[in-house]
């Protein structure tokens, strides 16, 4: 067929998918016709493309919504079928205080919960650990045991609420505590739906919140992938996170490439465990930053979907469309917020949120105006929530799928970012090959065999880049170049290096009292005194035995048993650490 005929055939396939998505389904009638118009009453179609008979070279890389390579989105209906999920990231103080904020978010129209944990929890410490002093409840909620999870989700049915948890190093013990809380609610845990971040690669690359060396973490992540695939199919055990990579100073292309490479590594991990690619890929989701350069961010999201679909099909052999889908959550850029003239942050957040929506995000968090100063107040959190609702309800962006598809500028940016990402993938694979060759030489010199890396070539490259500091140095160089541009006034930030006069006074901020830490420590001591210590000791002993057994099929059940006995996060992580050891990053300039 000529290109014009191929485009027409693609439109016909889109129309068939769109009609099928709007057709009556078992148990309910057809969706409402939903005539959509502009604010002035002009009718709008659900999708736009080349006019009949037009020949657009390369259009197969753009395509139609709901069709490979998914550049224009995963669903033929776009947001007409279902808008993005409003998922506000929240957590502060103790579990009771955060539970009150969650209830407010859900009552105000939030579609799901996203849990922010405090620094001790993120690092696997109990609230009474010496390293936790002064940090309890300050950047998120403190969770020491399953009892805290009970309070955190009190009155919130976990089998009816999608829950995202942003934690990586101790993600598996925290997830087990979440499962125990669901069990205590009487929920069928096999039906739970949500996302656990668990992305340890980005910790070594950017955020630096790990517990053990990479290999033990990958063992735990592989166990989690197996467990969720077999027992909780709707729950996504991994959210591959580019957000923290971008916040550390990476460019859009670096965020795109490093994040997708991490995702490819986790696919290799699942395949090394014998998982079916068409099943394991459904358990992966992604988490991106929406920064302030409006069109670059839209192009980044579109390129991400296209690259992922192509690699999953051509490199990893996926045959199911859903295994080729890149589903992603977006958070507006915290690093773009300024302490100067903080009300400007409302504008920045709205622009960034709109770029995420026009880029086809599946869920979205909008930052609050005061987050550069402190945790959000209830007022600023509501403004952040309303920002999404104004975009959803008033702007008309939900009416048309990928309204920027075919834009000369957006398509050129999309192609350019894809090309840059592919060059970075090649570099990562070369690093992996060099590392494996070095390992083989060392093995030969020692008179032993060296099999290929047990996981895969991308994983080898990522581990090599972590080991030699390549990822960190690449991000540092990008951050340095941006800072230089700011200082030379080549880049401008309103209120910082231009338009600095203001009548704005100080904004009210949320402060976490030291009494929160004192209360959390007191409650933790009471729980320890009341629990069945013999059961805790037995569970932790079983856990240590399991960790020391490399042939142990899966560690999740034994960690789950420790959580049921009210073993604390610090106790569980410390027990595993006796065998796994610790990891220290080599300093590099």
XYZ file of C-alpha atoms in Angstrom:
589
model
C 0.000 0.000 0.000
C 1.052 3.587 -0.569
C 1.698 5.659 2.549
C -1.628 7.460 2.194
C -3.394 4.110 2.137
C -1.438 2.949 5.206
C -2.488 6.086 7.081
C -6.111 5.505 6.101
C -5.888 1.881 7.229
C -4.465 3.040 10.551
C -7.335 5.463 11.044
C -9.796 2.658 10.330
C -8.089 0.447 12.929
C -8.235 3.301 15.434
C -11.947 3.829 14.718
C -12.664 0.136 15.293
C -10.802 0.201 18.608
C -12.538 3.400 19.648
C -15.965 1.990 18.830
C -15.173 -1.222 20.717
C -14.075 0.760 23.765
C -17.345 2.721 23.744
C -19.568 -0.343 23.148
C -21.815 -1.848 25.849
C -20.020 -4.283 28.125
C -21.227 -7.108 30.286
C -23.009 -5.769 33.330
C -23.347 -2.194 32.086
C -24.672 -0.267 29.151
C -22.871 1.697 26.531
C -20.945 4.764 27.597
C -22.729 8.059 27.114
C -22.223 9.627 23.665
C -20.415 12.559 25.285
C -20.555 15.189 22.547
C -17.462 17.306 23.106
C -17.123 20.929 22.144
C -14.790 23.822 22.707
C -15.783 26.455 25.249
C -17.388 28.351 22.365
C -19.439 25.355 21.302
C -17.378 24.137 18.363
C -17.544 20.308 18.106
C -14.266 18.417 18.437
C -13.357 14.936 17.258
C -11.815 12.375 19.638
C -8.612 12.267 17.544
C -7.013 14.188 14.705
C -4.573 13.066 12.041
C -3.532 13.688 8.432
C -6.364 14.585 6.048
C -7.650 11.830 3.737
C -5.238 11.114 0.912
C -2.286 12.815 2.610
C 1.140 11.192 2.456
C 3.156 11.850 5.644
C 6.596 10.195 5.505
C 7.470 8.495 8.770
C 3.895 8.589 10.060
C 4.247 4.992 11.248
C 6.442 6.377 14.072
C 3.618 8.702 15.097
C 0.629 6.455 14.449
C -2.719 6.485 16.173
C -3.655 6.333 19.865
C -3.902 2.798 21.196
C -1.671 1.278 18.514
C 2.011 0.306 18.369
C 4.359 2.112 18.877
C 1.997 3.960 21.251
C 3.648 7.325 20.639
C 0.208 8.923 20.875
C -0.940 7.033 23.947
C -2.016 3.626 25.154
C -5.766 3.967 24.654
C -7.766 4.778 21.503
C -10.143 6.883 23.612
C -7.401 8.965 25.246
C -8.794 10.668 28.338
C -12.329 10.426 26.962
C -12.357 6.834 28.144
C -10.891 7.601 31.557
C -9.001 10.641 32.826
C -5.671 10.303 34.556
C -5.672 9.315 38.226
C -5.169 12.200 40.633
C -2.690 10.769 43.114
C -1.359 13.274 45.653
C 1.941 12.333 47.334
C 1.508 12.850 51.073
C 2.941 11.817 54.394
C 4.148 13.629 57.487
C 4.451 13.188 61.211
C 2.914 9.996 62.496
C 0.444 7.578 60.936
C -2.582 9.196 62.586
C -1.771 12.668 61.208
C -1.144 11.314 57.710
C -4.356 9.286 57.824
C -6.258 12.545 58.362
C -4.569 14.073 55.280
C -5.403 10.964 53.209
C -9.040 11.205 54.168
C -9.035 14.853 53.090
C -7.432 14.007 49.737
C -9.912 11.205 49.003
C -12.885 13.314 50.111
C -11.716 16.153 47.845
C -11.629 13.995 44.723
C -8.264 12.267 44.848
C -8.319 8.983 42.971
C -5.639 7.135 44.921
C -3.026 7.462 47.629
C 0.712 7.950 47.355
C 2.675 7.415 50.551
C 5.686 9.566 51.452
C 7.861 8.025 54.161
C 10.234 9.838 56.498
C 13.999 9.494 56.179
C 14.479 6.873 58.925
C 11.867 4.656 57.247
C 13.448 5.190 53.820
C 16.766 4.034 55.261
C 15.349 1.026 57.114
C 15.715 2.456 60.633
C 13.265 2.358 63.514
C 12.178 5.698 64.941
C 14.209 5.120 68.119
C 17.456 4.315 66.291
C 20.338 6.733 66.963
C 20.509 7.568 63.238
C 16.826 8.609 63.311
C 17.289 11.350 65.892
C 15.700 14.597 64.756
C 14.334 13.135 61.505
C 11.187 11.280 62.567
C 8.128 12.449 60.629
C 9.898 15.358 58.924
C 9.907 14.429 55.230
C 7.136 11.852 55.352
C 5.327 9.502 57.677
C 7.117 7.284 60.190
C 6.356 3.565 59.829
C 8.016 1.199 62.290
C 5.800 -1.887 62.080
C 2.577 -3.263 60.664
C 0.710 -1.563 63.517
C 1.615 1.811 62.004
C 0.183 0.628 58.683
C -3.052 -0.230 60.503
C -3.314 3.370 61.711
C -2.129 4.876 58.419
C -4.987 3.254 56.488
C -7.629 3.252 59.225
C -11.039 3.688 57.622
C -9.558 3.425 54.121
C -10.413 0.041 52.549
C -7.214 -1.102 50.898
C -9.020 -3.485 48.563
C -10.886 -0.484 47.115
C -8.048 2.074 47.035
C -5.039 2.082 44.737
C -1.993 2.796 46.852
C 1.446 3.865 45.699
C 4.401 3.695 48.082
C 7.537 5.664 47.302
C 10.290 3.655 48.940
C 13.099 1.526 47.524
C 15.785 0.254 49.930
C 13.415 -1.287 52.522
C 10.494 -1.537 50.063
C 9.933 -5.264 50.516
C 9.505 -5.240 54.344
C 7.278 -2.148 54.092
C 5.193 -3.887 51.407
C 4.795 -6.898 53.683
C 3.540 -4.595 56.456
C 1.029 -3.151 53.994
C -0.164 -6.686 53.180
C -0.564 -7.428 56.901
C -2.640 -4.256 57.336
C -4.856 -5.360 54.428
C -5.237 -8.824 55.976
C -6.266 -7.266 59.284
C -8.917 -5.253 57.426
C -10.290 -8.542 56.117
C -9.242 -7.795 52.535
C -8.424 -10.450 49.995
C -4.818 -9.478 49.316
C -4.863 -11.164 45.914
C -7.124 -8.318 44.726
C -4.961 -5.405 45.914
C -4.024 -2.773 43.364
C -1.227 -0.267 43.614
C 2.444 0.337 43.047
C 5.604 -0.129 45.068
C 8.602 1.859 43.896
C 11.353 -0.699 44.762
C 13.685 0.799 42.108
C 17.129 0.259 43.599
C 19.065 1.152 40.448
C 18.015 4.805 40.672
C 19.136 4.873 44.292
C 22.736 4.141 43.304
C 22.407 6.463 40.310
C 20.783 9.473 41.958
C 18.922 9.364 45.269
C 21.456 7.389 47.341
C 19.009 5.602 49.665
C 20.141 1.976 49.641
C 20.611 -0.590 52.398
C 22.773 -3.320 50.865
C 25.049 -3.868 47.841
C 23.221 -4.100 44.482
C 23.144 -7.891 44.172
C 21.190 -8.592 47.418
C 18.712 -5.888 46.495
C 18.218 -7.521 43.093
C 17.602 -10.853 44.820
C 14.839 -9.261 46.898
C 13.353 -7.485 43.885
C 13.321 -10.713 41.879
C 11.503 -12.423 44.750
C 8.950 -9.605 44.848
C 8.363 -9.765 41.094
C 7.743 -13.511 41.324
C 5.454 -13.166 44.345
C 3.272 -10.429 42.850
C 3.070 -12.113 39.437
C 1.841 -15.323 41.071
C -0.273 -13.952 43.934
C -1.249 -10.275 43.440
C -1.416 -9.791 39.679
C -2.932 -6.280 39.718
C -0.246 -4.892 42.029
C 2.836 -3.443 40.327
C 5.950 -4.423 42.302
C 8.209 -1.928 40.547
C 7.883 1.715 39.619
C 10.981 2.519 37.613
C 11.781 6.041 38.652
C 13.280 8.772 36.535
C 11.941 11.470 38.822
C 14.847 11.376 41.246
C 17.353 11.139 38.403
C 15.973 14.378 36.917
C 15.762 16.085 40.299
C 19.472 15.318 40.820
C 20.306 17.429 37.755
C 19.950 15.128 34.725
C 18.796 16.418 31.371
C 15.527 15.253 29.823
C 17.436 12.832 27.564
C 19.406 11.421 30.501
C 16.255 10.985 32.568
C 14.620 9.205 29.646
C 17.569 6.928 28.873
C 18.700 6.079 32.402
C 15.127 5.310 33.457
C 14.317 3.074 30.498
C 17.668 1.312 30.825
C 16.794 0.557 34.451
C 13.480 -0.816 33.227
C 15.236 -3.036 30.700
C 17.462 -4.294 33.522
C 14.431 -5.286 35.575
C 12.961 -7.082 32.552
C 16.223 -9.017 32.305
C 15.939 -9.788 36.033
C 12.428 -11.164 35.588
C 13.437 -13.219 32.578
C 16.385 -14.648 34.538
C 13.806 -15.867 37.077
C 11.893 -17.691 34.352
C 8.972 -15.253 34.260
C 6.930 -14.818 31.096
C 7.775 -11.443 29.556
C 4.124 -10.845 28.717
C 3.254 -11.180 32.407
C 6.252 -9.617 34.114
C 6.151 -6.464 31.959
C 2.624 -5.751 33.148
C 4.044 -5.479 36.660
C 6.309 -2.588 35.712
C 5.256 1.021 35.809
C 7.303 4.189 35.473
C 7.618 7.473 37.330
C 8.764 10.596 35.506
C 9.456 14.220 36.322
C 7.472 16.941 34.564
C 9.914 19.834 34.359
C 9.350 23.395 33.243
C 10.330 23.184 29.533
C 6.818 22.521 28.299
C 7.351 20.973 24.874
C 10.510 19.065 25.776
C 8.629 17.268 28.532
C 5.739 16.336 26.228
C 8.231 14.958 23.694
C 10.028 13.014 26.435
C 6.858 11.198 27.468
C 5.957 10.358 23.867
C 9.485 9.099 23.126
C 9.437 6.963 26.284
C 6.327 5.077 25.151
C 7.730 4.509 21.682
C 11.148 3.288 22.835
C 9.675 0.973 25.459
C 7.200 -0.597 23.030
C 9.888 -1.199 20.415
C 12.389 -2.710 22.847
C 9.790 -4.914 24.500
C 8.664 -6.301 21.145
C 11.946 -6.482 19.238
C 14.492 -7.083 22.002
C 12.567 -9.036 24.625
C 9.985 -10.799 22.457
C 6.760 -9.466 23.984
C 3.684 -10.301 21.926
C 0.946 -8.847 24.144
C 0.233 -5.145 23.587
C -0.117 -4.631 27.345
C 3.419 -5.905 27.827
C 4.557 -3.165 25.431
C 2.655 -0.437 27.262
C 4.703 2.062 29.207
C 2.363 3.139 31.995
C 3.673 6.048 33.988
C 2.987 8.331 36.908
C 4.223 11.903 36.797
C 5.127 14.388 39.493
C 5.737 18.031 38.770
C 9.337 19.119 39.288
C 10.155 19.819 42.907
C 13.533 21.186 41.844
C 11.803 23.881 39.765
C 10.108 25.378 42.826
C 11.681 28.444 44.397
C 11.756 29.777 47.935
C 11.739 33.262 46.420
C 8.235 34.447 45.476
C 6.703 31.049 46.321
C 3.303 31.880 44.808
C 4.993 31.672 41.387
C 5.234 27.941 42.095
C 1.494 27.588 41.489
C 2.049 28.735 37.909
C 5.073 26.496 37.418
C 3.185 23.480 38.740
C 0.185 24.145 36.488
C 2.397 24.384 33.372
C 4.278 21.214 34.310
C 1.059 19.340 35.069
C -0.358 20.336 31.696
C 2.745 19.006 29.947
C 2.283 15.668 31.735
C -1.348 15.511 30.628
C -0.579 16.430 27.026
C 2.174 13.803 27.164
C -0.387 11.154 28.162
C 0.394 10.480 31.818
C -1.641 7.774 33.544
C -1.562 9.404 36.976
C -0.300 12.697 38.303
C 0.886 14.424 41.468
C 1.076 18.216 41.600
C 3.506 19.816 44.022
C 2.376 22.409 46.528
C 3.634 25.985 46.406
C 5.391 25.770 49.800
C 7.231 22.464 49.336
C 10.561 24.183 48.786
C 10.196 25.563 52.338
C 8.504 22.760 54.273
C 5.918 20.015 54.013
C 2.673 21.286 52.460
C 0.000 22.854 54.602
C -3.585 21.664 54.132
C -4.316 24.847 52.184
C -1.401 24.489 49.761
C -2.161 20.782 49.334
C -5.722 21.673 48.323
C -4.471 24.239 45.794
C -2.211 21.563 44.293
C -5.153 19.175 44.038
C -7.420 21.838 42.525
C -4.742 22.597 39.927
C -5.260 19.134 38.451
C -9.026 19.433 38.671
C -9.041 22.769 36.823
C -6.951 21.197 34.050
C -9.253 18.174 33.932
C -12.608 19.935 34.133
C -12.123 23.329 32.477
C -9.395 23.311 29.813
C -10.781 20.806 27.299
C -7.592 18.732 27.233
C -9.531 15.531 27.924
C -11.553 15.904 24.732
C -8.928 14.901 22.168
C -6.321 12.129 22.318
C -2.767 13.448 21.837
C -3.844 16.851 20.464
C -0.209 17.769 19.677
C 0.418 14.671 17.539
C 1.835 15.700 14.172
C 3.197 19.021 15.398
C 6.438 19.673 13.518
C 8.148 20.872 16.692
C 6.872 18.162 19.031
C 7.611 15.348 16.585
C 11.127 16.674 15.932
C 11.795 16.879 19.684
C 10.396 13.376 20.163
C 12.701 11.979 17.480
C 15.728 13.836 18.869
C 15.194 12.583 22.404
C 14.755 9.041 21.122
C 18.035 9.270 19.208
C 19.898 10.614 22.257
C 18.469 7.852 24.423
C 19.560 5.170 21.967
C 23.130 6.495 22.044
C 23.099 6.252 25.834
C 21.776 2.661 25.700
C 24.691 1.759 23.411
C 27.140 3.277 25.903
C 25.611 1.308 28.778
C 25.859 -1.947 26.820
C 29.502 -1.232 25.953
C 30.273 -0.689 29.640
C 28.596 -3.984 30.455
C 30.512 -5.850 27.781
C 33.805 -4.401 29.032
C 32.936 -5.356 32.602
C 32.068 -8.922 31.602
C 35.282 -9.237 29.576
C 37.286 -8.063 32.584
C 35.485 -10.561 34.791
C 36.217 -13.372 32.327
C 39.914 -12.433 32.259
C 40.087 -12.445 36.045
C 38.382 -15.840 36.137
C 40.775 -17.275 33.540
C 43.774 -15.982 35.486
C 42.403 -17.705 38.569
C 41.845 -20.942 36.672
C 38.063 -20.997 36.931
C 35.156 -20.721 34.485
C 33.276 -17.453 34.040
C 29.752 -17.872 32.762
C 27.875 -14.975 31.221
C 26.245 -12.598 33.646
C 23.301 -14.349 35.248
C 20.888 -11.475 34.581
C 21.645 -9.768 31.272
C 23.777 -7.310 29.270
C 21.883 -4.135 30.187
C 22.050 -5.103 33.856
C 25.795 -5.665 33.507
C 26.148 -2.184 32.032
C 24.079 -0.577 34.778
C 26.095 -2.310 37.488
C 29.312 -1.262 35.752
C 28.102 2.342 35.534
C 27.233 2.304 39.227
C 30.582 0.785 40.121
C 32.690 3.222 38.089
C 30.593 6.294 38.940
C 29.591 6.981 35.328
C 25.930 7.746 36.028
C 26.769 10.060 38.910
C 29.409 11.946 36.927
C 27.107 12.371 33.912
C 24.361 13.860 36.083
C 26.838 16.061 37.958
C 28.177 17.476 34.697
C 24.666 18.291 33.463
C 23.766 19.967 36.758
C 26.999 21.989 36.637
C 26.330 23.185 33.103
C 22.801 24.288 34.032
C 24.054 26.156 37.094
C 26.628 27.931 34.975
C 23.898 28.980 32.531
C 21.878 30.415 35.412
C 24.810 32.376 36.757
C 25.524 33.800 33.291
C 21.813 34.722 32.877
C 21.583 32.411 29.869
C 18.725 30.688 31.708
C 16.260 32.648 33.776
C 14.127 31.870 36.795
C 11.536 34.465 37.723
C 12.115 35.771 41.214
C 15.639 34.341 41.367
C 17.769 35.961 38.667
C 15.125 38.154 37.002
C 11.990 40.040 38.078
C 13.143 39.870 41.677
C 11.151 42.760 43.184
C 8.077 41.571 45.091
C 5.439 42.539 47.621
C 4.961 38.921 48.690
C 5.548 38.234 52.354
C 6.344 34.977 54.066
C 3.919 32.096 53.556
C 2.594 29.948 56.361
C 4.478 26.645 56.556
C 3.832 23.325 58.251
C 6.272 22.488 61.038
C 6.617 19.056 62.602
C 6.884 19.294 66.374
C 9.602 17.401 68.221
C 6.714 15.917 70.173
C 5.899 13.744 67.128
C 9.236 11.962 67.478
C 8.843 11.588 71.223
C 5.354 10.141 70.806
C 6.441 7.753 68.031
C 9.307 6.463 70.156
C 6.990 6.015 73.145
C 4.397 4.101 71.109
C 7.097 1.933 69.564
C 8.417 1.014 73.026
C 4.902 0.091 74.183
C 4.358 -2.130 71.138
C 7.619 -3.927 71.723
C 6.670 -4.556 75.336
C 3.238 -5.949 74.439
C 4.116 -8.169 71.473
C 4.926 -11.880 71.634
C 8.709 -11.612 71.746
C 9.201 -15.346 71.289
C 7.240 -15.186 68.034
C 9.310 -12.206 66.882
C 12.582 -13.950 67.709
C 11.494 -17.101 65.898
C 10.393 -15.141 62.823
C 13.667 -13.212 62.650
C 15.668 -16.410 63.113
C 13.759 -18.019 60.249
C 14.424 -14.922 58.155
C 18.167 -15.058 58.780
C 18.256 -18.736 57.874
C 16.345 -18.030 54.675
C 18.612 -15.139 53.696
C 21.691 -17.314 54.213
C 20.283 -20.015 51.936
C 20.955 -19.031 48.306
C 18.644 -21.823 47.173
C 15.681 -20.406 49.112
C 12.918 -20.109 46.509
C 11.459 -16.812 47.767
C 12.002 -14.578 50.793
C 8.653 -12.767 50.699
C 6.660 -15.322 52.750
C 9.216 -15.349 55.572
C 9.428 -11.525 55.643
C 5.633 -11.446 55.672
C 5.605 -13.758 58.679
C 7.993 -11.431 60.537
C 5.707 -8.480 59.773
C 2.693 -10.395 61.111
C 4.605 -10.964 64.375
C 5.127 -7.175 64.662
C 8.843 -7.317 64.022
C 9.932 -3.759 63.319
C 11.357 -2.404 60.098
C 14.767 -1.937 61.696
C 14.761 -5.484 63.030
C 13.820 -7.006 59.669
C 16.293 -4.914 57.666
C 19.030 -5.436 60.242
C 18.519 -9.201 60.207
C 18.917 -9.333 56.438
C 21.898 -7.007 56.679
C 23.767 -9.555 58.799
C 24.154 -11.622 55.645
C 23.809 -9.043 52.880
C 26.262 -6.541 54.352
C 26.411 -2.841 53.560
C 27.437 -0.744 50.578
C 29.592 2.388 50.505
C 29.895 4.472 47.363
C 33.436 5.353 46.320
C 33.881 9.154 46.467
C 34.582 10.728 43.096
C 35.065 14.295 41.980
